[in-house]
Coordinates of C-alpha atoms in Angstrom, one line a residue:
Chain A
M287 CA -37.0 13.1 26.2
G288 CA -40.4 12.6 24.7
Q289 CA -40.8 9.5 22.5
N290 CA -42.1 11.5 19.6
L291 CA -38.9 13.5 19.2
A292 CA -36.7 12.5 16.2
P293 CA -33.7 10.4 17.4
F294 CA -30.3 12.0 17.4
A295 CA -28.1 11.3 14.4
I296 CA -25.5 10.0 16.8
Q297 CA -26.1 9.3 20.4
V298 CA -23.2 8.0 22.6
T299 CA -23.9 7.1 26.2
D300 CA -21.5 6.4 29.0
L301 CA -18.7 5.4 26.6
T302 CA -15.5 4.2 28.2
V303 CA -12.6 2.9 26.2
T304 CA -9.4 1.6 27.8
Y305 CA -6.0 0.9 26.4
N306 CA -3.8 -1.4 28.6
E307 CA -6.2 -0.7 31.4
K308 CA -5.7 3.1 31.1
P309 CA -8.9 5.0 30.2
V310 CA -8.5 6.8 26.9
L311 CA -12.2 7.8 26.9
W312 CA -14.0 8.0 30.2
D313 CA -17.8 8.0 30.5
V314 CA -18.3 10.1 27.4
D315 CA -21.8 11.2 26.4
M316 CA -22.4 12.8 23.0
E317 CA -25.6 13.8 21.2
V318 CA -25.4 15.0 17.7
P319 CA -28.6 16.3 16.1
E320 CA -29.3 15.6 12.4
G321 CA -27.8 18.1 9.9
V322 CA -25.1 19.7 11.9
L323 CA -21.5 20.2 11.0
M324 CA -19.6 19.3 14.2
A325 CA -16.0 19.6 15.2
I326 CA -14.4 17.4 17.9
V327 CA -11.7 19.4 19.5
G328 CA -9.2 18.6 22.2
P329 CA -5.4 18.3 22.9
N330 CA -3.3 15.4 21.7
G331 CA -4.2 12.2 23.4
A332 CA -7.6 13.5 24.3
G333 CA -9.2 10.5 22.6
K334 CA -10.7 12.2 19.5
T335 CA -9.7 9.5 17.0
T336 CA -10.6 6.8 19.6
L337 CA -14.1 8.2 19.9
I338 CA -14.7 8.1 16.2
K339 CA -13.2 4.6 15.8
T340 CA -15.3 3.3 18.7
I341 CA -18.5 4.8 17.2
L342 CA -17.6 3.1 13.9
G343 CA -17.0 -0.3 15.6
L344 CA -13.2 -0.3 14.9
L345 CA -12.5 -0.4 18.6
E346 CA -14.3 -2.3 21.3
P347 CA -15.6 -0.1 24.2
A348 CA -15.1 -1.3 27.8
A349 CA -18.5 0.2 28.5
G350 CA -21.3 2.3 27.1
R351 CA -23.3 2.2 23.9
V352 CA -23.6 3.9 20.6
L353 CA -26.8 4.6 18.7
I354 CA -27.0 5.8 15.1
Q355 CA -30.4 7.3 14.3
G356 CA -31.7 5.5 17.3
K357 CA -30.4 2.1 16.2
P358 CA -27.2 0.1 16.9
Y359 CA -24.4 0.9 14.5
K360 CA -24.6 -2.5 12.8
E361 CA -28.2 -1.8 11.6
K362 CA -27.3 1.6 10.3
R363 CA -23.9 1.0 8.9
H364 CA -25.0 1.9 5.3
M365 CA -25.9 5.4 6.6
V366 CA -22.4 6.1 7.7
G367 CA -19.4 7.3 5.7
Y368 CA -15.8 7.4 7.0
V369 CA -12.7 9.3 6.1
P370 CA -9.7 7.9 8.0
Q371 CA -6.5 9.8 8.5
R372 CA -4.7 9.5 5.2
G373 CA -1.5 8.4 6.9
T374 CA -3.1 5.1 7.9
V375 CA -2.7 3.5 4.4
D376 CA 0.3 2.7 2.2
W377 CA 0.0 5.1 -0.7
D378 CA 2.5 3.0 -2.7
F379 CA -0.2 0.3 -3.1
P380 CA -0.6 -0.7 -6.7
T381 CA -3.9 0.9 -7.6
T382 CA -5.4 3.9 -9.2
V383 CA -7.4 6.9 -7.9
I384 CA -10.7 5.7 -9.4
D385 CA -10.2 2.2 -7.9
V386 CA -9.7 3.7 -4.4
V387 CA -12.8 5.8 -4.8
M388 CA -14.9 2.8 -6.0
M389 CA -13.9 1.1 -2.7
G390 CA -16.5 3.2 -1.1
R391 CA -19.1 1.1 -2.9
Y392 CA -17.7 -2.3 -1.8
G393 CA -20.0 -2.4 1.2
S394 CA -23.2 -2.0 -0.7
L395 CA -22.0 -4.0 -3.7
G396 CA -22.3 -7.4 -2.1
W397 CA -20.2 -10.6 -2.4
F398 CA -18.7 -11.8 -5.7
K399 CA -19.8 -8.7 -7.6
R400 CA -17.2 -6.6 -9.3
P401 CA -17.6 -2.8 -9.4
G402 CA -19.1 -2.0 -12.8
K403 CA -20.3 1.0 -14.8
A404 CA -22.6 2.4 -12.1
E405 CA -19.8 2.4 -9.6
R406 CA -17.4 3.9 -12.0
Q407 CA -19.9 6.6 -12.8
A408 CA -20.4 7.4 -9.1
A409 CA -16.7 7.5 -8.5
Y410 CA -16.2 10.0 -11.4
E411 CA -18.9 12.2 -10.0
A412 CA -17.4 12.2 -6.6
L413 CA -13.9 12.9 -8.0
E414 CA -15.5 15.8 -9.9
K415 CA -16.9 17.2 -6.6
V416 CA -13.5 17.2 -5.0
G417 CA -11.8 18.6 -8.1
M418 CA -9.8 15.4 -8.8
S419 CA -11.5 14.0 -11.9
A420 CA -8.4 14.7 -14.0
F421 CA -6.5 12.3 -11.8
A422 CA -8.8 9.4 -12.1
R423 CA -6.4 7.1 -14.0
R424 CA -3.4 8.2 -11.9
Q425 CA -1.4 5.8 -9.7
I426 CA -2.1 6.8 -6.1
S427 CA 1.6 7.0 -5.2
Q428 CA 1.9 10.1 -7.5
L429 CA -0.5 12.1 -5.4
S430 CA 0.4 15.0 -3.1
G431 CA -0.9 15.0 0.5
G432 CA -3.8 17.3 -0.3
Q433 CA -4.8 15.1 -3.3
Q434 CA -4.7 12.0 -1.2
Q435 CA -7.0 13.6 1.3
R436 CA -9.4 14.6 -1.5
V437 CA -9.4 11.0 -2.9
F438 CA -10.4 9.8 0.6
L439 CA -13.2 12.3 0.7
A440 CA -14.4 11.2 -2.7
R441 CA -14.4 7.6 -1.5
A442 CA -16.6 8.6 1.4
L443 CA -18.9 10.6 -1.0
V444 CA -19.7 7.5 -3.1
Q445 CA -20.8 5.8 0.1
N446 CA -23.8 8.1 -0.2
A447 CA -24.2 8.2 3.6
S448 CA -26.2 10.5 5.7
I449 CA -23.7 10.7 8.5
Y450 CA -20.0 11.3 7.9
F451 CA -17.0 10.8 10.2
M452 CA -13.8 12.5 9.2
D453 CA -10.5 12.1 11.0
E454 CA -8.4 15.3 10.6
P455 CA -9.2 15.9 7.0
F456 CA -7.3 19.2 7.2
Q457 CA -4.0 17.7 8.4
G458 CA -1.1 18.6 6.2
V459 CA -3.1 20.2 3.3
D460 CA -2.5 23.6 1.8
A461 CA -4.9 26.5 2.0
V462 CA -6.5 25.8 -1.4
T463 CA -7.3 22.2 -0.5
E464 CA -8.5 23.3 3.0
R465 CA -11.0 25.8 1.3
A466 CA -12.1 23.1 -1.1
I467 CA -12.7 20.6 1.7
I468 CA -14.6 23.1 3.8
A469 CA -16.8 24.0 0.8
L470 CA -17.6 20.4 0.4
L471 CA -18.5 20.0 4.1
Q472 CA -20.8 22.9 3.8
E473 CA -22.4 21.4 0.7
L474 CA -22.9 18.2 2.7
R475 CA -24.6 20.1 5.5
A476 CA -26.8 21.9 3.0
A477 CA -27.9 18.5 1.7
G478 CA -29.0 17.7 5.2
K479 CA -26.1 15.4 6.1
T480 CA -24.5 15.2 9.5
V481 CA -20.8 15.6 9.5
V482 CA -18.5 15.0 12.5
V483 CA -14.9 16.1 12.0
V484 CA -11.8 15.7 14.3
H485 CA -10.2 19.1 14.0
H486 CA -7.0 20.6 15.3
D487 CA -6.9 24.3 14.4
L488 CA -8.8 26.2 17.1
Q489 CA -8.6 29.4 15.1
T490 CA -10.9 28.1 12.4
V491 CA -13.4 26.1 14.6
P492 CA -16.0 28.8 15.0
E493 CA -15.7 29.8 11.3
Y494 CA -16.0 26.3 9.8
F495 CA -18.4 24.5 12.2
D496 CA -21.8 25.2 13.9
W497 CA -21.6 22.5 16.5
V498 CA -18.7 21.5 18.7
M499 CA -17.5 19.0 21.3
L500 CA -14.6 19.7 23.6
L501 CA -13.0 16.5 24.6
N502 CA -10.1 15.6 26.9
V503 CA -10.6 11.9 27.9
R504 CA -13.9 13.2 29.5
R505 CA -16.4 15.3 27.7
I506 CA -15.8 18.9 28.7
A507 CA -18.8 20.3 26.8
S508 CA -20.8 19.7 23.7
G509 CA -23.4 21.7 21.8
P510 CA -24.0 24.7 19.6
M511 CA -20.8 26.7 18.8
A512 CA -21.9 29.9 20.5
E513 CA -22.8 28.2 23.8
V514 CA -19.9 25.8 24.0
F515 CA -16.9 27.4 22.4
T516 CA -16.0 29.7 25.3
D517 CA -12.7 30.6 26.8
E518 CA -13.7 28.9 30.1
N519 CA -14.5 25.6 28.3
L520 CA -11.3 25.8 26.3
R521 CA -9.3 26.4 29.5
L522 CA -10.9 23.3 31.0
T523 CA -10.1 21.3 27.9
Y524 CA -6.5 22.3 27.4
G525 CA -5.6 22.7 31.1
G526 CA -2.5 24.8 31.8
R527 CA -1.6 25.3 28.2
L528 CA -2.9 28.8 27.9
A529 CA -0.5 30.5 25.6
F530 CA -2.7 30.0 22.6
L531 CA -5.7 31.3 24.6
R532 CA -4.0 34.6 25.3
E533 CA -3.3 34.8 21.5
R534 CA -7.0 34.2 20.9
E535 CA -8.0 36.9 23.4
A536 CA -5.6 39.3 21.8
T537 CA -7.1 38.7 18.3
T538 CA -10.7 39.0 19.4
Chain B
M180 CA 21.8 -30.9 -24.6
S181 CA 20.2 -28.4 -27.0
L182 CA 17.1 -26.4 -26.5
G183 CA 15.3 -28.6 -29.0
D184 CA 16.1 -31.7 -27.0
L185 CA 14.9 -30.0 -23.9
L186 CA 11.6 -29.1 -25.5
Q187 CA 11.3 -32.6 -26.8
N188 CA 11.9 -34.0 -23.4
L189 CA 9.4 -31.7 -21.9
L190 CA 6.8 -33.0 -24.3
F191 CA 7.6 -36.7 -24.2
D192 CA 9.6 -37.4 -21.1
Y193 CA 7.0 -38.5 -18.6
T194 CA 9.1 -37.8 -15.5
L195 CA 10.3 -34.4 -16.7
R196 CA 6.8 -33.4 -17.7
T197 CA 5.4 -34.3 -14.2
V198 CA 8.2 -32.4 -12.4
A199 CA 7.9 -29.4 -14.7
L200 CA 4.2 -29.2 -14.3
G201 CA 4.4 -29.6 -10.5
S202 CA 7.0 -26.9 -10.3
M203 CA 5.0 -24.5 -12.5
V204 CA 1.9 -25.1 -10.4
L205 CA 3.7 -24.3 -7.2
G206 CA 5.2 -21.2 -8.8
I207 CA 1.8 -19.9 -10.0
V208 CA 0.0 -20.4 -6.7
S209 CA 2.8 -19.1 -4.5
G210 CA 3.4 -16.2 -6.9
A211 CA -0.2 -15.1 -6.8
L212 CA -0.7 -15.4 -3.1
G213 CA 2.8 -14.1 -2.4
A214 CA 1.8 -10.8 -4.1
F215 CA -1.0 -10.3 -1.6
A216 CA 1.4 -11.3 1.3
M217 CA 3.9 -8.7 0.1
L218 CA 1.2 -6.0 -0.2
R219 CA 0.0 -6.8 3.3
K220 CA 3.7 -6.6 4.5
Q221 CA 3.5 -10.2 5.5
S222 CA 6.2 -11.6 3.2
L223 CA 8.1 -13.0 6.2
L224 CA 5.0 -14.8 7.4
G225 CA 5.6 -17.2 4.5
D226 CA 9.0 -18.1 6.1
A227 CA 7.3 -18.9 9.3
I228 CA 4.5 -20.9 7.6
S229 CA 6.9 -23.0 5.6
H230 CA 9.3 -23.8 8.4
A231 CA 6.4 -24.5 10.8
A232 CA 5.1 -27.1 8.3
L233 CA 7.9 -29.6 9.1
P234 CA 6.6 -31.1 12.3
G235 CA 3.2 -31.4 10.6
V236 CA 4.6 -33.4 7.8
V237 CA 6.5 -35.8 10.1
L238 CA 3.6 -36.2 12.5
A239 CA 1.2 -36.9 9.7
F240 CA 3.5 -39.7 8.6
L241 CA 3.9 -41.0 12.1
L242 CA 0.2 -41.1 12.7
T243 CA -0.9 -42.6 9.4
R244 CA 2.4 -44.3 8.2
S245 CA 1.4 -43.1 4.8
K246 CA 3.4 -41.0 2.4
E247 CA 0.4 -40.0 0.4
S248 CA 1.0 -36.4 -0.6
L249 CA -2.5 -35.3 0.4
V250 CA -1.9 -36.6 3.9
L251 CA 1.4 -35.0 4.3
I252 CA 0.2 -31.7 2.9
L253 CA -2.7 -31.8 5.3
G254 CA -0.4 -32.3 8.2
A255 CA 1.8 -29.5 7.0
A256 CA -1.2 -27.2 6.6
I257 CA -2.4 -27.9 10.1
A258 CA 1.0 -27.3 11.7
S259 CA 1.5 -24.1 9.7
W260 CA -2.0 -22.9 10.7
L261 CA -1.4 -23.5 14.4
A262 CA 1.9 -21.7 14.1
T263 CA 0.3 -18.7 12.5
L264 CA -2.5 -18.6 15.0
W265 CA 0.0 -18.8 17.8
M266 CA 2.0 -16.0 16.3
F267 CA -1.0 -13.7 16.0
A268 CA -2.0 -14.6 19.6
I269 CA 1.5 -13.6 20.8
I270 CA 1.3 -10.3 19.0
R271 CA -2.2 -9.5 20.3
H272 CA -1.8 -10.5 23.9
T273 CA 1.8 -9.7 24.7
R274 CA 4.1 -6.8 24.1
I275 CA 6.3 -8.9 21.8
K276 CA 6.4 -7.4 18.3
E277 CA 5.7 -9.1 15.1
D278 CA 9.3 -9.8 14.1
A279 CA 10.2 -11.4 17.4
A280 CA 7.0 -13.4 17.5
L281 CA 7.7 -14.7 14.0
G282 CA 11.2 -15.7 14.8
L283 CA 10.1 -17.4 18.0
V284 CA 7.3 -19.5 16.4
L285 CA 9.4 -20.3 13.4
S286 CA 12.3 -21.7 15.4
V287 CA 10.2 -23.6 17.9
F288 CA 8.2 -25.4 15.2
F289 CA 11.2 -26.0 13.0
G290 CA 13.2 -27.3 15.9
F291 CA 10.4 -29.6 16.9
G292 CA 10.1 -30.8 13.3
L293 CA 13.9 -31.6 13.1
M294 CA 13.7 -33.5 16.3
L295 CA 10.8 -35.5 15.1
L296 CA 12.6 -36.1 11.8
T297 CA 15.7 -37.5 13.5
Y298 CA 13.5 -39.7 15.7
T299 CA 11.7 -41.0 12.6
Q300 CA 14.9 -41.8 10.8
R301 CA 15.8 -44.2 13.6
L302 CA 12.6 -46.2 13.2
P303 CA 13.0 -49.6 11.6
D304 CA 10.2 -48.5 9.2
S305 CA 11.9 -48.0 5.8
R306 CA 9.0 -46.0 4.5
Q307 CA 10.3 -42.9 6.4
A308 CA 13.2 -42.6 3.9
G309 CA 11.7 -40.0 1.7
L310 CA 10.6 -37.6 4.5
S311 CA 13.9 -35.7 4.8
T312 CA 13.3 -34.5 1.2
F313 CA 10.9 -32.1 2.7
L314 CA 13.8 -30.2 4.1
F315 CA 15.4 -29.2 0.8
G316 CA 12.8 -30.5 -1.5
Q317 CA 13.2 -33.0 -4.3
A318 CA 11.0 -32.3 -7.3
A319 CA 12.2 -35.5 -8.9
T320 CA 10.2 -37.5 -6.4
L321 CA 7.0 -35.9 -7.6
L322 CA 4.5 -38.5 -8.9
V323 CA 1.6 -37.8 -11.1
R324 CA -0.7 -38.3 -8.1
D325 CA 1.3 -35.6 -6.2
V326 CA 1.0 -33.2 -9.0
Q327 CA -2.8 -33.9 -9.3
T328 CA -3.1 -33.0 -5.6
M329 CA -1.1 -29.8 -6.1
I330 CA -3.2 -28.8 -9.0
G331 CA -6.5 -29.6 -7.2
L332 CA -5.5 -27.5 -4.1
G333 CA -3.9 -24.8 -6.3
V334 CA -7.1 -24.4 -8.4
V335 CA -9.2 -24.1 -5.3
A336 CA -6.8 -21.4 -3.9
I337 CA -6.8 -19.4 -7.1
L338 CA -10.6 -19.6 -7.5
L339 CA -11.1 -18.4 -3.9
L340 CA -8.6 -15.5 -4.5
L341 CA -10.6 -14.4 -7.5
A342 CA -14.0 -14.8 -5.8
F343 CA -13.0 -12.5 -2.9
W344 CA -10.8 -10.3 -5.1
K345 CA -12.3 -6.9 -4.2
E346 CA -12.6 -7.8 -0.5
F347 CA -8.9 -8.9 -0.4
K348 CA -7.9 -5.8 -2.3
L349 CA -9.6 -3.5 0.2
L350 CA -8.4 -5.6 3.1
S351 CA -4.8 -5.2 1.9
F352 CA -5.1 -1.5 1.2
D353 CA -7.2 -0.1 4.0
R354 CA -8.3 -2.6 6.6
E355 CA -10.1 -0.1 8.9
F356 CA -12.2 1.2 6.1
A357 CA -13.1 -2.4 5.3
V358 CA -14.2 -2.9 8.9
S359 CA -16.3 0.4 8.8
L360 CA -18.1 -0.9 5.7
G361 CA -19.1 -4.0 7.6
L362 CA -17.0 -6.5 5.8
P363 CA -16.2 -9.6 8.0
V364 CA -12.6 -8.7 8.1
A365 CA -11.5 -11.3 10.7
M366 CA -13.0 -14.0 8.4
L367 CA -11.4 -12.6 5.3
D368 CA -8.1 -12.5 7.2
V369 CA -8.5 -16.2 8.0
V370 CA -9.3 -17.1 4.4
L371 CA -6.4 -15.1 2.9
T372 CA -4.0 -16.6 5.4
T373 CA -5.3 -20.1 4.7
L374 CA -4.8 -19.5 1.0
L375 CA -1.2 -18.5 1.7
V376 CA -0.8 -21.6 3.8
I377 CA -2.1 -23.7 0.9
A378 CA 0.2 -22.0 -1.6
I379 CA 3.2 -22.8 0.6
V380 CA 2.4 -26.4 1.6
I381 CA 1.7 -27.6 -1.9
G382 CA 5.3 -26.6 -2.8
L383 CA 7.1 -28.2 0.1
Q384 CA 7.8 -31.6 -1.4
A385 CA 9.4 -30.0 -4.5
V386 CA 11.2 -27.0 -3.0
G387 CA 11.4 -27.8 0.7
V388 CA 10.6 -26.0 3.9
L389 CA 13.8 -24.0 3.9
L390 CA 13.5 -22.4 0.5
M391 CA 9.7 -22.3 -0.1
S392 CA 9.4 -18.8 1.4
A393 CA 11.5 -17.5 -1.4
M394 CA 8.8 -18.5 -3.8
V395 CA 6.4 -16.3 -1.8
V396 CA 8.7 -13.3 -1.8
A397 CA 10.6 -13.4 -5.1
P398 CA 7.9 -13.5 -7.8
A399 CA 5.9 -10.8 -5.9
A400 CA 8.9 -8.5 -5.4
A401 CA 9.8 -8.9 -9.1
S402 CA 6.3 -8.2 -10.4
R403 CA 5.9 -5.1 -8.2
Q404 CA 8.7 -3.5 -10.2
W405 CA 6.9 -3.8 -13.5
T406 CA 3.4 -2.5 -12.8
D407 CA 1.2 -0.2 -10.7
R408 CA -2.0 -2.3 -11.1
L409 CA -3.0 -5.0 -8.6
G410 CA -4.4 -7.3 -11.3
T411 CA -1.4 -7.1 -13.5
M412 CA 0.9 -7.5 -10.5
V413 CA -0.7 -10.7 -9.3
T414 CA -0.9 -12.2 -12.8
L415 CA 2.8 -11.3 -13.5
S416 CA 3.8 -12.7 -10.1
A417 CA 2.1 -16.0 -11.0
F418 CA 3.8 -15.9 -14.4
F419 CA 7.2 -15.3 -12.9
G420 CA 6.5 -18.2 -10.5
A421 CA 5.6 -20.5 -13.4
I422 CA 8.6 -19.5 -15.4
S423 CA 10.9 -20.2 -12.4
G424 CA 9.3 -23.6 -11.9
L425 CA 9.6 -24.5 -15.6
V426 CA 13.1 -23.3 -16.2
G427 CA 14.3 -24.8 -12.9
A428 CA 12.9 -28.2 -13.8
L429 CA 14.4 -28.0 -17.3
I430 CA 17.9 -27.1 -16.1
S431 CA 17.7 -29.8 -13.4
S432 CA 16.8 -32.4 -16.1
T433 CA 19.9 -31.8 -18.1
G434 CA 21.9 -34.1 -15.8
T435 CA 24.0 -31.4 -14.2
G436 CA 23.1 -32.9 -10.9
F437 CA 21.5 -29.8 -9.5
S438 CA 18.2 -30.5 -7.8
T439 CA 15.1 -28.7 -8.9
G440 CA 14.0 -26.8 -5.8
P441 CA 17.1 -24.7 -5.3
L442 CA 17.3 -24.0 -9.1
V443 CA 13.7 -22.8 -9.1
V444 CA 14.5 -20.4 -6.3
L445 CA 17.6 -19.2 -8.0
I446 CA 15.8 -18.5 -11.2
A447 CA 13.1 -16.6 -9.3
S448 CA 15.9 -14.6 -7.6
A449 CA 17.5 -13.9 -11.0
I450 CA 14.1 -12.5 -12.2
V451 CA 14.0 -10.3 -9.1
L452 CA 17.5 -9.0 -9.8
F453 CA 16.8 -8.3 -13.4
S454 CA 13.5 -6.6 -12.5
M455 CA 15.1 -4.4 -9.9
F456 CA 17.6 -3.1 -12.5
F457 CA 15.7 -3.1 -15.7
A458 CA 12.0 -2.6 -15.0
P459 CA 10.8 0.7 -16.4
N460 CA 10.0 3.4 -13.8
R461 CA 11.1 1.5 -10.8
G462 CA 14.3 -0.1 -12.2
L463 CA 17.6 1.2 -11.0
F464 CA 19.1 1.2 -14.5
W465 CA 16.4 3.4 -16.0
G466 CA 16.6 5.7 -13.0
W467 CA 20.3 6.0 -13.7
V468 CA 19.6 6.7 -17.4
R469 CA 17.0 9.3 -16.6
Q470 CA 19.5 11.0 -14.2
Q471 CA 22.2 11.0 -16.9
R472 CA 19.7 12.4 -19.5
S473 CA 18.6 15.2 -17.2
R474 CA 22.3 16.0 -16.3
C475 CA 23.1 16.1 -20.0
Q476 CA 20.1 18.4 -20.7
L477 CA 21.2 20.7 -17.8
R478 CA 24.7 20.9 -19.2
L479 CA 23.4 21.8 -22.6
E480 CA 21.3 24.6 -21.1
N481 CA 24.3 25.8 -19.0
V482 CA 26.5 26.1 -22.0
L483 CA 23.8 27.8 -24.1
T484 CA 22.9 30.4 -21.5
D485 CA 26.6 31.0 -20.7
L486 CA 27.2 31.9 -24.4
F487 CA 24.1 34.0 -24.3
L488 CA 25.2 35.9 -21.1
L489 CA 28.7 36.4 -22.5
A490 CA 27.4 37.7 -25.8
N491 CA 24.9 39.9 -24.1
Q492 CA 27.7 41.8 -22.4
H493 CA 28.9 42.8 -25.9
G494 CA 25.5 44.1 -27.0
N495 CA 25.6 41.6 -29.9
L496 CA 23.9 38.3 -29.1
L497 CA 25.7 36.5 -31.9
H498 CA 29.1 37.6 -30.6
P499 CA 31.5 34.5 -30.6
H500 CA 33.4 33.3 -27.6
S501 CA 36.2 30.8 -27.0
I502 CA 35.7 27.4 -25.5
Q503 CA 38.2 28.3 -22.8
A504 CA 35.9 31.1 -21.6
L505 CA 33.0 28.7 -21.4
R506 CA 35.2 26.1 -19.6
A507 CA 36.2 28.7 -17.1
M508 CA 32.6 29.4 -16.3
N509 CA 31.9 25.8 -15.7
A510 CA 34.7 24.8 -13.4
G511 CA 36.8 23.6 -16.3
G512 CA 34.3 20.9 -17.1
D513 CA 35.4 18.4 -19.8
W514 CA 31.8 18.1 -21.0
V515 CA 31.7 21.7 -22.4
Q516 CA 33.2 20.4 -25.7
T517 CA 30.6 17.6 -26.1
S518 CA 27.8 19.9 -25.1
L519 CA 28.9 22.4 -27.8
L520 CA 29.0 19.6 -30.4
R521 CA 25.5 18.4 -29.4
L522 CA 24.2 22.0 -29.6
K523 CA 25.8 22.3 -33.0
E524 CA 23.8 19.3 -34.1
L525 CA 20.7 21.0 -32.8
E526 CA 21.7 24.1 -34.9
M527 CA 21.8 26.3 -31.8
V528 CA 25.4 27.2 -32.0
S529 CA 27.9 27.5 -34.8
Q530 CA 31.7 26.8 -34.7
L531 CA 33.7 29.7 -36.2
D532 CA 37.2 28.2 -35.9
E533 CA 38.9 25.7 -33.7
H534 CA 38.2 27.6 -30.5
N535 CA 35.4 30.0 -31.1
W536 CA 31.7 29.4 -30.9
A537 CA 28.7 31.7 -31.4
L538 CA 25.0 31.3 -30.9
T539 CA 22.7 31.0 -33.9
P540 CA 19.4 32.9 -34.0
K541 CA 17.7 29.7 -33.0
G542 CA 20.1 29.3 -30.1
V543 CA 19.5 32.9 -29.0
E544 CA 15.7 32.3 -28.9
T545 CA 16.1 29.1 -26.8
A546 CA 18.6 30.7 -24.4
R547 CA 16.3 33.6 -23.9
Q548 CA 13.5 31.3 -22.9
I549 CA 15.7 29.4 -20.5
V550 CA 17.0 32.6 -18.9
N551 CA 13.5 34.0 -18.6
I552 CA 12.4 30.8 -16.8
Y553 CA 15.2 30.9 -14.3
H554 CA 15.7 34.6 -13.9
P555 CA 12.4 36.2 -14.8
T556 CA 13.8 39.7 -14.3
G557 CA 17.4 38.9 -15.4
E558 CA 19.4 39.9 -18.5
G559 CA 17.1 38.1 -20.9
Q560 CA 14.5 40.8 -20.7

């Protein structure tokens, strides 16, 4: 690679992560160019969430390194937004929707400073974008699954990042919310952001995304949708579980 | 003793004032920090922390031969801290889960503490006499110096809690997100746990290692029933803690012979019970009331639509029917009569004679709306 080329938005090299000495991710490379909407696809236990969490520094890799825009993650943290799986928090926590969204600003706010008008304004705008502004004062335990997901998206939006990681944002949401989320993702891409999404529904992968990584502990393939999302690669990723592939062939 | 006497004592009785103030301070600090412990699902950690303090108290005495509260509290805090660290190490490095690790650490430290205590009691040194009060607590032994120490440490704990409020809030709600933002989560964990340790050890002399964990759990559990805001919850929890301390100290002072610590804990528990039943939204009593109300409403609607459907068969919506017919349609329910009387008050039905009832025009309109909601293509069209 020539030195004058712009660095990848995300570059993962030789990443290995183990859990109780068993590799969960094995020697994974990943290059994500700026401005793509990328899906990470693979069967259960393939290490999709582990990959995201390791990139974000939530898990320690056994080996390998992660660069964000050519720099270590720590230096580029403010460029990165994160939408965790919504099941990872207690939605009975005593707080409101707007408060949760403002948490996206806690990183840039600095010590001893309370979120003020500017943060509130940003949070309202983000809620507006995900169609949840009417719920701003609502206690979070009163939200449906799809609404929880949208609150998490709004929280990532106020981070004002240029690279987003989302862990299964479509899990357990209805068709309306799914369309709202995908519209938002496309809006982010149009604004030049890079978005990496752990995704489960193979049917919608080519429709929603333009870049894809097939993962099953090892990297099977990664690149532009048309090149990578082939039946051969899917077979390699999902192994013997071919039933859905036949379905796919039948529908295409 | 009358309430007036009590208040007078509170203002002018030096001992009672000291004890009450000390009890309130421990209630406030443990209430506020207990709220965070509960939200982090670490309420039981308080139990381990307080039990584990015992060997620290006795060792601090053995090493310094001093019963200065700051010395004993420091010993307690160090022992509690070591116990907590040990517990987290067990959880992280073995396959033993949190509950088992907690039970293990708690019993080892507490057992060691008891052993040290019995050893100390056989020493010829008479100064050891007061140490066993740390088991069950004895607020009456609080001196002004002790309370000053409690206030000093308590103020520091509360100020730190306020200073790192938004970080602690995020840490309690979504730890991984806090990590991804770059907050020093491990350090914040240490600080918050230290504050909980402080909250517990300053209450040990008054309430004792056995009961102190109740002051971490009870005010927090009670306050959660009343509010859905973190700030309100923590304030309310501190307030409940203060009230428990004050009332416990007052009752104890009436000469009934009950010691303060257990009374404080009992008052806090009573507040929990009351809150569980009577807090709006979450309270069991109001839940029951809401259920009764909606049941009542459903029965009214049932009777109204039954009358409507019956009359509809006659082609005249104001056609009267007997209460027996209505009862038969509702499995002989005794409530048909009361529902009819209530509907009469609402001017939706009229009573023609002892048995016969008919819809009023207003009743017809309401019934039609209900029927249209439940059976959009039904007879109401």
